[in-house]
Amino acid sequence: MQLGSIHDVVNEVTGALTFLPDWAVAGLVLVLAAVAALVIHWVLRRIVLRVFAARPSVRSLIDQAHALTRLAFVTLALALVLPAVRLPPDVAAWSGGAMRVAFIVLLGWIALVAVDIGVSVYLMRFRLDTADNLLARKHVTQMRVLKRVMSTLVILLTAGAALMTFSAVRQVGVSLFASAGLAGIVAGLAARPVLSNLIAGVQLA
């Protein structure tokens, strides 16, 4: 559905609810958009799970990203509907700020899930239930350290970017963002031996 079509539907709904105050119409439209997004997400998830019923690994990844994709659907639906809803200027400004923060948090969440999935996929090649599992335990330990470092950096960057959207605490966000950048450089230098071992392990695998 195109953006113009979505706005036309919203206008039809708001036109049919003229007997209600504007704030009630806006709230109802946003709730309906969120519910529609959840229904569409549920239907698509059931279809995808049925298609990949014979692949447990894919189903596991879908389950890990379930909350993330659901939030993405709701955020997208609200972002598409919000411009067509009649809101007071202060409420519209607040809603726009909330959507920006939600988008930043969503990006951070995507990065965290990507890190977790990447680590899980990489470690699938190693088995700990064997007698000679020294190499496997070494890689598991290294990946846990790398995952913690990457997750911490993602959280710091996400928090800094979110704070930068508010003028009152923008400087705090800038400081946090800069600190995360410096911490990333230090962590990258410290993780060089770990990354070298991981690359060597991939080449040997």
Coordinates of C-alpha atoms in Angstrom, one line a residue, residues 33-165:
A33 CA -2.7 1.1 13.3
A34 CA -0.7 -0.7 16.0
V35 CA -3.3 -3.5 16.2
A36 CA -3.2 -3.9 12.4
A37 CA 0.6 -4.0 12.5
L38 CA 0.5 -6.7 15.2
V39 CA -2.0 -8.8 13.2
I40 CA 0.0 -8.5 10.0
H41 CA 3.2 -9.5 11.9
W42 CA 1.5 -12.5 13.5
V43 CA 0.2 -13.7 10.1
L44 CA 3.5 -13.3 8.3
R45 CA 5.4 -15.0 11.2
R46 CA 3.1 -18.0 11.0
I47 CA 3.6 -18.3 7.3
V48 CA 7.4 -18.0 7.6
L49 CA 7.5 -20.6 10.4
R50 CA 5.4 -23.0 8.3
V51 CA 7.7 -22.5 5.3
F52 CA 10.8 -23.2 7.4
A53 CA 9.2 -25.9 9.5
A54 CA 12.0 -28.4 8.6
R55 CA 14.8 -26.1 9.5
P56 CA 15.1 -25.7 13.3
S57 CA 18.1 -23.3 13.1
V58 CA 16.0 -20.9 11.0
R59 CA 13.1 -21.2 13.3
S60 CA 15.3 -20.5 16.3
L61 CA 16.6 -17.3 14.6
I62 CA 13.0 -16.2 13.9
D63 CA 12.1 -16.8 17.5
Q64 CA 15.1 -14.7 18.7
A65 CA 14.0 -11.8 16.4
H66 CA 10.3 -12.1 17.3
A67 CA 10.1 -9.2 19.7
L68 CA 12.3 -7.1 17.4
T69 CA 10.3 -7.6 14.3
R70 CA 7.1 -7.0 16.2
L71 CA 8.4 -3.7 17.4
A72 CA 9.6 -2.8 13.9
F73 CA 6.1 -3.4 12.5
V74 CA 4.4 -1.3 15.1
T75 CA 6.9 1.5 14.8
L76 CA 6.6 1.5 11.0
A77 CA 2.8 1.6 11.2
L78 CA 2.8 4.5 13.6
A79 CA 5.4 6.4 11.6
L80 CA 3.2 6.0 8.4
V81 CA 0.0 7.0 10.2
L82 CA 1.2 9.8 12.5
P83 CA 1.7 12.5 9.7
A84 CA -2.0 12.1 8.7
V85 CA -3.4 12.4 12.3
R86 CA -4.5 15.8 13.6
L87 CA -2.6 16.5 16.7
P88 CA -2.0 19.7 18.7
P89 CA 1.5 21.2 17.9
D90 CA 3.0 20.3 21.3
V91 CA 1.7 16.7 21.1
A92 CA 2.8 16.4 17.5
A93 CA 6.3 17.6 18.5
W94 CA 6.4 15.1 21.4
S95 CA 5.2 12.3 19.2
G96 CA 7.8 13.0 16.6
G97 CA 10.5 13.0 19.3
A98 CA 9.2 9.7 20.6
M99 CA 9.3 8.2 17.2
R100 CA 12.9 9.3 16.7
V101 CA 13.9 7.7 20.0
A102 CA 12.0 4.5 19.1
F103 CA 13.7 4.4 15.7
I104 CA 17.2 4.8 17.4
V105 CA 16.4 2.1 20.0
L106 CA 15.1 -0.2 17.2
L107 CA 18.4 0.2 15.3
G108 CA 20.4 -0.5 18.5
W109 CA 18.2 -3.6 19.1
I110 CA 18.8 -4.8 15.6
A111 CA 22.5 -4.4 16.1
L112 CA 22.4 -6.4 19.4
V113 CA 20.3 -9.2 17.8
A114 CA 22.7 -9.2 14.8
V115 CA 25.7 -9.6 17.2
D116 CA 24.0 -12.4 19.1
I117 CA 22.9 -14.2 15.9
G118 CA 26.4 -13.8 14.4
V119 CA 28.1 -15.3 17.5
S120 CA 25.5 -18.2 17.6
V121 CA 26.0 -19.0 14.0
Y122 CA 29.8 -18.9 14.3
L123 CA 29.8 -21.2 17.4
M124 CA 27.6 -23.8 15.7
R125 CA 30.7 -25.3 14.1
F126 CA 32.2 -26.1 17.5
R127 CA 31.1 -28.9 19.8
L128 CA 31.7 -28.9 23.6
D129 CA 30.4 -32.4 24.1
T130 CA 33.5 -34.2 22.9
A131 CA 36.7 -35.3 24.7
D132 CA 39.0 -33.1 22.7
N133 CA 37.1 -29.8 23.1
L134 CA 40.0 -27.5 24.0
L135 CA 39.8 -25.6 20.7
A136 CA 36.0 -25.3 21.0
R137 CA 36.2 -24.0 24.5
K138 CA 38.8 -21.4 23.4
H139 CA 36.6 -20.1 20.7
V140 CA 33.5 -20.0 23.0
T141 CA 35.5 -17.9 25.5
Q142 CA 36.8 -15.6 22.8
M143 CA 33.4 -15.1 21.3
R144 CA 31.8 -14.4 24.7
V145 CA 34.4 -11.7 25.3
L146 CA 33.9 -10.2 21.8
K147 CA 30.1 -10.3 22.2
R148 CA 30.3 -8.4 25.5
V149 CA 32.5 -5.8 24.0
M150 CA 30.3 -5.3 21.0
S151 CA 27.1 -5.3 23.0
T152 CA 28.4 -2.7 25.4
L153 CA 29.5 -0.4 22.5
V154 CA 26.1 -0.8 20.8
I155 CA 24.3 0.1 24.1
L156 CA 26.5 3.2 24.6
L157 CA 26.1 4.4 21.1
T158 CA 22.3 3.8 21.2
A159 CA 22.0 5.7 24.5
G160 CA 24.1 8.5 23.2
A161 CA 22.2 8.9 20.0
A162 CA 18.9 8.8 21.8
L163 CA 20.0 11.5 24.3
M164 CA 21.2 13.7 21.5
T165 CA 17.6 14.0 20.2

